[in-house]
C-alpha cells in the first residue's frame, strides 16, 4: 500500500509539472493603440459606460454582448420581454411525443434539396452566430457558395471592403463588430464563400425595408442562377407567408417577399424563439421544460417537426412565435455566463490568461487579434472585460496578438502562440 501511495504522489508531481510547462507567460509591452475606424463612436466600451444608458434596451444589450458580458446582456434584454403564458397539461403531454435530434445534422440533411436557406438570429445572442458558423462546413459540402448578410448594406463599396481585406473589419458594419459575428464572416471567408450584403438603404418604413431586402437577394440570385445561397438575417425577417394581423405593417417579411418575387421556396430556420433568457420565467413556455446539451430540433414518430404542423395558422397561443418557418432550433442554456460552453467547439478552447504582474490599472478590455490581421482595424476574435487582471478567452489554434486596454487608453500587447 505504501508503495502504491508513493507512486501516486510521483505521478501527481509529474502531472503538475507538465501543467506548469504548458502555461505560457506572456511578455507584454506598452504600445500606442487606437481603434482604426472612420466612425466617431468607440466600437467597444466598458460596462460602466453602458450602465448609464438603462433605457436604451436594444443597444445596451447589443453592446454588452460585444464585450462578451453575456450575463449583463440577458439582464438588460429581459426588461423588454413579457412573461410567457403557462402550458396546459394537454400541451405538455403533446410536446412529450417529440424527441430531440441534433439540429445541425437535421438542417444539413434538409438543405440538400433547397437552393436558399434562411436562418435568423437575435442580435443580442452571439450563440446564434456561432450556430450559423457551425453550419458552414456542412453547407459548403452540399454546394452552398454564397452567404448573404443583413449586417452589410447592399453596396459595391461594402462588398469591396470585405473582399479586399479578407477578414472582418470594424468599418464593415455595426452588428459585425461583435466577435462571434466577426468569426462567422472570418470562417466564411476562409471556406471560400462569396459574402454579400443585402440590407436595404433609403427605405421609408418597415414594409419597404422587407421588399428592398428581398429585391436585393433576388438580384443576387439572378447573377448566380441555380447556385446555393445561405442568408443570415435578424429576428422576424425569416417568416414566410403573410404576417399575422399585418404585424408591424410589413404585410410579408423578407423571406415571404423573396418567395413572392422569385418563386423560390427557402428552407427557413428560426433560432430566436427557443433560446435562454436571464430569467427562466421570461423564456418560451415550451423551452422552459427542456434541458438540452446541444442545439436540437424536436421530431415526433411521424417525422413531423415541432411547430411545423401549425405553420399556416395565424395565431399560436401560447406561446407566440412558432409559425411560418420550417425549422425551430432549441438551444442549450449556458452552463456559465462568463464563458458559455456553446463557445467551445472544434479546435476552439478556453485559455486562461493572467496579467497581475503588469503595471496597468483596471478595468481593462482584453482583445484577441488573429496574427496577420491589423490590430485595431480587424474585428477581434474574442473580447473580455476584467477588473482583476484575469480573463478566460476562447481561441482556436491560430497565433494571436493579445491587447490589454484600460479606460485611460493605456495599452499593452503580447504575442500568444
XYZ file of N, CA and C in Angstrom, residues 20-155:
408
model
N 2.403 23.102 -15.564
C 3.141 24.362 -15.465
C 3.938 24.639 -16.733
N 4.489 23.580 -17.346
C 5.251 23.764 -18.574
C 4.351 24.222 -19.719
N 3.074 23.797 -19.704
C 2.156 24.174 -20.761
C 1.694 25.624 -20.636
N 1.782 26.163 -19.440
C 1.345 27.533 -19.247
C 2.434 28.493 -19.729
N 2.033 29.428 -20.590
C 2.994 30.365 -21.161
C 2.840 31.734 -20.540
N 3.942 32.288 -20.093
C 3.926 33.644 -19.565
C 4.066 34.611 -20.728
N 3.111 35.519 -20.845
C 3.138 36.465 -21.949
C 4.007 37.661 -21.594
N 4.784 38.100 -22.538
C 5.648 39.259 -22.351
C 4.948 40.492 -22.945
N 4.285 41.236 -22.088
C 3.545 42.411 -22.534
C 4.465 43.620 -22.641
N 4.208 44.425 -23.657
C 4.922 45.693 -23.820
C 3.881 46.782 -24.046
N 4.171 47.976 -23.573
C 3.247 49.090 -23.771
C 3.377 49.594 -25.210
N 2.247 49.950 -25.818
C 2.299 50.467 -27.183
C 1.136 51.430 -27.415
N 1.229 52.166 -28.483
C 0.234 53.179 -28.824
C -0.897 52.517 -29.596
N -2.027 52.353 -28.947
C -3.153 51.637 -29.546
C -4.308 52.585 -29.804
N -4.971 52.383 -30.941
C -6.224 53.084 -31.216
C -7.056 52.216 -32.145
N -8.378 52.387 -32.089
C -9.258 51.674 -32.998
C -9.237 52.377 -34.350
N -8.908 51.632 -35.378
C -8.768 52.163 -36.732
C -10.130 52.110 -37.420
N -10.930 53.142 -37.200
C -12.268 53.200 -37.770
C -12.608 54.627 -38.140
N -13.421 54.777 -39.174
C -13.832 56.104 -39.614
C -14.948 56.675 -38.752
N -15.576 55.838 -37.962
C -16.676 56.288 -37.112
C -16.143 57.038 -35.893
N -16.926 57.987 -35.412
C -16.561 58.717 -34.197
C -16.914 57.946 -32.935
N -17.687 56.885 -33.084
C -18.096 56.083 -31.932
C -17.049 55.018 -31.621
N -16.861 54.778 -30.328
C -15.993 53.683 -29.916
C -16.679 52.356 -30.216
N -15.999 51.431 -30.864
C -16.648 50.151 -31.165
C -16.879 49.293 -29.924
N -16.044 49.472 -28.898
C -16.166 48.674 -27.671
C -15.973 49.599 -26.471
N -16.945 49.602 -25.580
C -16.871 50.420 -24.373
C -16.959 49.542 -23.131
N -16.563 50.108 -22.012
C -16.586 49.386 -20.747
C -18.015 49.301 -20.209
N -18.247 48.295 -19.362
C -19.579 48.101 -18.788
C -20.063 49.339 -18.064
N -19.175 50.016 -17.354
C -19.561 51.194 -16.592
C -20.157 52.268 -17.488
N -19.725 52.331 -18.731
C -20.261 53.312 -19.676
C -21.691 52.967 -20.051
N -21.941 51.690 -20.395
C -23.278 51.303 -20.842
C -24.263 51.194 -19.697
N -23.778 51.072 -18.469
C -24.684 51.067 -17.316
C -25.372 52.412 -17.134
N -24.882 53.454 -17.805
C -25.506 54.774 -17.688
C -26.631 54.965 -18.699
N -26.907 53.938 -19.523
C -27.964 54.041 -20.534
C -28.996 52.923 -20.355
N -29.629 52.814 -19.185
C -30.515 51.675 -18.926
C -31.788 51.679 -19.757
N -32.190 52.833 -20.303
C -33.448 52.888 -21.042
C -33.294 52.501 -22.507
N -32.077 52.486 -23.025
C -31.855 52.109 -24.423
C -31.610 50.598 -24.446
N -32.688 49.839 -24.344
C -32.565 48.415 -24.059
C -31.839 47.671 -25.173
N -32.315 47.802 -26.411
C -31.715 47.030 -27.506
C -30.231 47.327 -27.636
N -29.881 48.595 -27.770
C -28.489 48.986 -27.999
C -27.608 48.559 -26.835
N -28.097 48.749 -25.598
C -27.283 48.389 -24.443
C -27.016 46.894 -24.394
N -28.041 46.094 -24.671
C -27.862 44.640 -24.683
C -26.863 44.233 -25.758
N -26.962 44.835 -26.934
C -26.023 44.509 -28.011
C -24.598 44.856 -27.613
N -24.431 45.986 -26.935
C -23.086 46.422 -26.568
C -22.474 45.512 -25.502
N -23.273 45.046 -24.553
C -22.737 44.097 -23.575
C -22.338 42.798 -24.260
N -23.110 42.373 -25.251
C -22.755 41.162 -25.990
C -21.428 41.342 -26.716
N -21.170 42.545 -27.231
C -19.943 42.802 -27.981
C -18.693 42.638 -27.135
N -18.789 42.915 -25.829
C -17.613 42.755 -24.964
C -17.668 41.445 -24.174
N -18.536 40.529 -24.616
C -18.561 39.189 -24.046
C -19.244 39.064 -22.706
N -19.995 40.095 -22.289
C -20.674 40.046 -20.989
C -22.089 39.515 -21.199
N -22.212 38.194 -21.289
C -23.484 37.555 -21.611
C -24.482 37.703 -20.463
N -23.990 37.654 -19.238
C -24.893 37.785 -18.100
C -25.579 39.146 -18.088
N -24.824 40.226 -18.277
C -25.421 41.564 -18.284
C -26.321 41.747 -19.508
N -25.954 41.154 -20.625
C -26.814 41.224 -21.805
C -28.190 40.669 -21.495
N -28.223 39.495 -20.861
C -29.511 38.890 -20.521
C -30.302 39.761 -19.538
N -29.617 40.296 -18.562
C -30.307 41.138 -17.580
C -30.985 42.326 -18.257
N -30.286 42.942 -19.199
C -30.841 44.092 -19.910
C -31.986 43.666 -20.820
N -31.777 42.604 -21.595
C -32.781 42.194 -22.568
C -34.065 41.718 -21.897
N -33.943 41.105 -20.738
C -35.139 40.613 -20.031
C -36.124 41.727 -19.729
N -35.642 42.954 -19.615
C -36.533 44.053 -19.256
C -37.520 44.377 -20.365
N -37.283 43.905 -21.589
C -38.216 44.176 -22.683
C -39.068 42.961 -23.033
N -38.889 41.873 -22.307
C -39.641 40.661 -22.596
C -40.889 40.576 -21.729
N -41.906 39.897 -22.236
C -43.102 39.623 -21.448
C -43.070 38.181 -20.974
N -43.679 37.917 -19.830
C -43.689 36.557 -19.293
C -44.627 35.698 -20.126
N -44.171 34.513 -20.520
C -44.979 33.628 -21.342
C -46.141 33.033 -20.546
N -47.213 32.731 -21.261
C -48.365 32.051 -20.646
C -47.986 30.603 -20.413
N -48.377 30.059 -19.271
C -48.022 28.687 -18.944
C -48.736 27.679 -19.822
N -48.186 26.476 -19.900
C -48.751 25.416 -20.723
C -49.788 24.619 -19.946
N -50.796 24.125 -20.668
C -51.745 23.200 -20.073
C -51.109 21.816 -20.025
N -51.692 20.918 -19.264
C -51.171 19.560 -19.197
C -51.288 18.875 -20.548
N -52.335 19.192 -21.286
C -52.502 18.609 -22.620
C -51.366 19.039 -23.542
N -50.966 20.315 -23.449
C -49.858 20.804 -24.276
C -48.544 20.164 -23.864
N -48.359 19.981 -22.570
C -47.146 19.305 -22.099
C -47.094 17.871 -22.605
N -48.231 17.178 -22.526
C -48.278 15.790 -22.988
C -48.022 15.712 -24.484
N -48.561 16.673 -25.236
C -48.360 16.694 -26.682
C -46.887 16.915 -27.019
N -46.259 17.832 -26.313
C -44.842 18.103 -26.555
C -43.991 16.887 -26.192
N -44.447 16.113 -25.212
C -43.712 14.926 -24.800
C -43.615 13.859 -25.871
N -44.441 13.959 -26.922
C -44.395 12.999 -28.021
C -43.252 13.291 -28.992
N -42.601 14.439 -28.807
C -41.489 14.825 -29.669
C -40.161 14.522 -28.977
N -39.204 14.061 -29.757
C -37.883 13.727 -29.230
C -36.824 14.643 -29.845
N -35.814 14.967 -29.051
C -34.756 15.864 -29.513
C -33.821 15.153 -30.479
N -33.475 15.837 -31.573
C -32.481 15.369 -32.537
C -31.443 16.465 -32.741
N -30.254 16.078 -33.157
C -29.194 17.051 -33.402
C -29.621 18.018 -34.496
N -29.626 19.314 -34.170
C -30.134 20.318 -35.108
C -29.242 20.467 -36.331
N -27.932 20.389 -36.146
C -27.021 20.564 -37.283
C -27.217 19.450 -38.308
N -27.249 18.206 -37.839
C -27.450 17.076 -38.751
C -28.780 17.199 -39.484
N -29.820 17.570 -38.748
C -31.147 17.661 -39.360
C -31.185 18.755 -40.428
N -30.657 19.921 -40.113
C -30.682 21.043 -41.054
C -29.877 20.730 -42.302
N -28.698 20.154 -42.135
C -27.864 19.841 -43.293
C -28.544 18.830 -44.204
N -29.241 17.880 -43.629
C -29.972 16.906 -44.435
C -31.094 17.588 -45.231
N -31.816 18.496 -44.597
C -32.904 19.201 -45.267
C -32.373 20.167 -46.328
N -31.203 20.735 -46.099
C -30.644 21.724 -47.025
C -30.269 21.115 -48.369
N -30.094 19.803 -48.419
C -29.730 19.135 -49.671
C -30.669 19.519 -50.810
N -31.953 19.672 -50.506
C -32.972 19.861 -51.541
C -33.406 21.307 -51.691
N -32.644 22.261 -51.158
C -33.025 23.666 -51.236
C -31.910 24.501 -51.852
N -32.314 25.479 -52.646
C -31.354 26.415 -53.210
C -31.027 27.531 -52.233
N -32.007 27.919 -51.427
C -31.834 29.021 -50.488
C -32.178 28.549 -49.087
N -31.283 28.795 -48.158
C -31.522 28.561 -46.730
C -31.472 29.915 -46.038
N -32.487 30.199 -45.222
C -32.525 31.447 -44.457
C -32.564 31.103 -42.979
N -31.606 31.632 -42.229
C -31.553 31.405 -40.789
C -31.480 32.750 -40.083
N -32.208 32.875 -38.983
C -32.224 34.165 -38.293
C -31.370 34.133 -37.027
N -31.265 35.289 -36.408
C -30.576 35.440 -35.136
C -31.298 36.492 -34.317
N -31.134 36.436 -33.015
C -31.429 37.580 -32.158
C -30.136 38.369 -32.058
N -30.193 39.662 -32.317
C -28.957 40.446 -32.436
C -28.147 40.491 -31.141
N -28.763 40.188 -30.019
C -28.042 40.216 -28.749
C -27.425 38.859 -28.409
N -27.602 37.851 -29.281
C -27.213 36.475 -28.945
C -26.044 35.989 -29.804
N -24.807 36.117 -29.347
C -23.668 35.538 -30.082
C -23.823 34.035 -30.307
N -24.548 33.367 -29.436
C -24.789 31.926 -29.568
C -25.395 31.593 -30.931
N -26.279 32.441 -31.429
C -26.917 32.186 -32.722
C -25.918 32.317 -33.862
N -24.995 33.245 -33.753
C -23.982 33.427 -34.797
C -23.023 32.240 -34.829
N -22.711 31.723 -33.671
C -21.851 30.542 -33.609
C -22.539 29.351 -34.260
N -23.845 29.207 -34.055
C -24.566 28.082 -34.662
C -24.521 28.180 -36.184
N -24.755 29.369 -36.735
C -24.651 29.536 -38.185
C -23.241 29.208 -38.664
N -22.234 29.637 -37.892
C -20.845 29.329 -38.243
C -20.620 27.826 -38.321
N -21.207 27.097 -37.387
C -21.018 25.646 -37.348
C -21.721 24.940 -38.509
N -22.691 25.607 -39.130
C -23.368 25.023 -40.287
C -22.559 25.154 -41.572
N -21.608 26.100 -41.604
C -20.963 26.466 -42.865
C -20.242 25.301 -43.530
N -19.496 24.528 -42.772
C -18.709 23.443 -43.372
C -19.617 22.439 -44.067
N -20.694 22.027 -43.393
C -21.614 21.068 -43.988
C -22.360 21.638 -45.170
N -22.731 22.909 -45.109
C -23.407 23.533 -46.239
C -22.468 23.650 -47.437
N -21.212 23.950 -47.173
C -20.222 24.032 -48.254
C -20.126 22.691 -48.975
N -20.097 21.614 -48.240
C -20.027 20.278 -48.849
C -21.268 19.971 -49.678
N -22.360 20.633 -49.371
C -23.618 20.415 -50.094
C -23.840 21.440 -51.195
N -22.801 22.155 -51.552
C -22.859 23.006 -52.725
C -23.181 24.461 -52.478
N -23.286 24.884 -51.221
C -23.564 26.292 -50.938
C -22.284 27.103 -51.121
N -22.411 28.203 -51.874
C -21.239 29.010 -52.224
C -21.339 30.456 -51.760
N -22.528 30.903 -51.374
C -22.747 32.324 -51.112
C -23.383 32.517 -49.740
N -22.987 33.598 -49.087
C -23.534 33.952 -47.781
C -24.004 35.397 -47.814
N -25.308 35.595 -47.668
C -25.886 36.930 -47.617
C -26.080 37.377 -46.193
N -25.662 38.610 -45.893
C -25.662 39.101 -44.519
C -26.519 40.356 -44.385
N -27.483 40.321 -43.478
C -28.226 41.526 -43.153
C -27.314 42.588 -42.554
N -26.228 42.160 -41.937
C -25.321 43.085 -41.267
C -24.563 44.003 -42.209
N -24.630 43.748 -43.522
C -23.948 44.587 -44.500
C -24.963 45.200 -45.459
N -24.728 46.438 -45.851
C -25.589 47.076 -46.837
C -25.271 46.542 -48.234
N -26.262 46.652 -49.098
C -26.129 46.175 -50.471
C -25.473 47.257 -51.327
N -24.170 47.419 -51.171
C -23.440 48.418 -51.947
C -22.140 47.816 -52.460
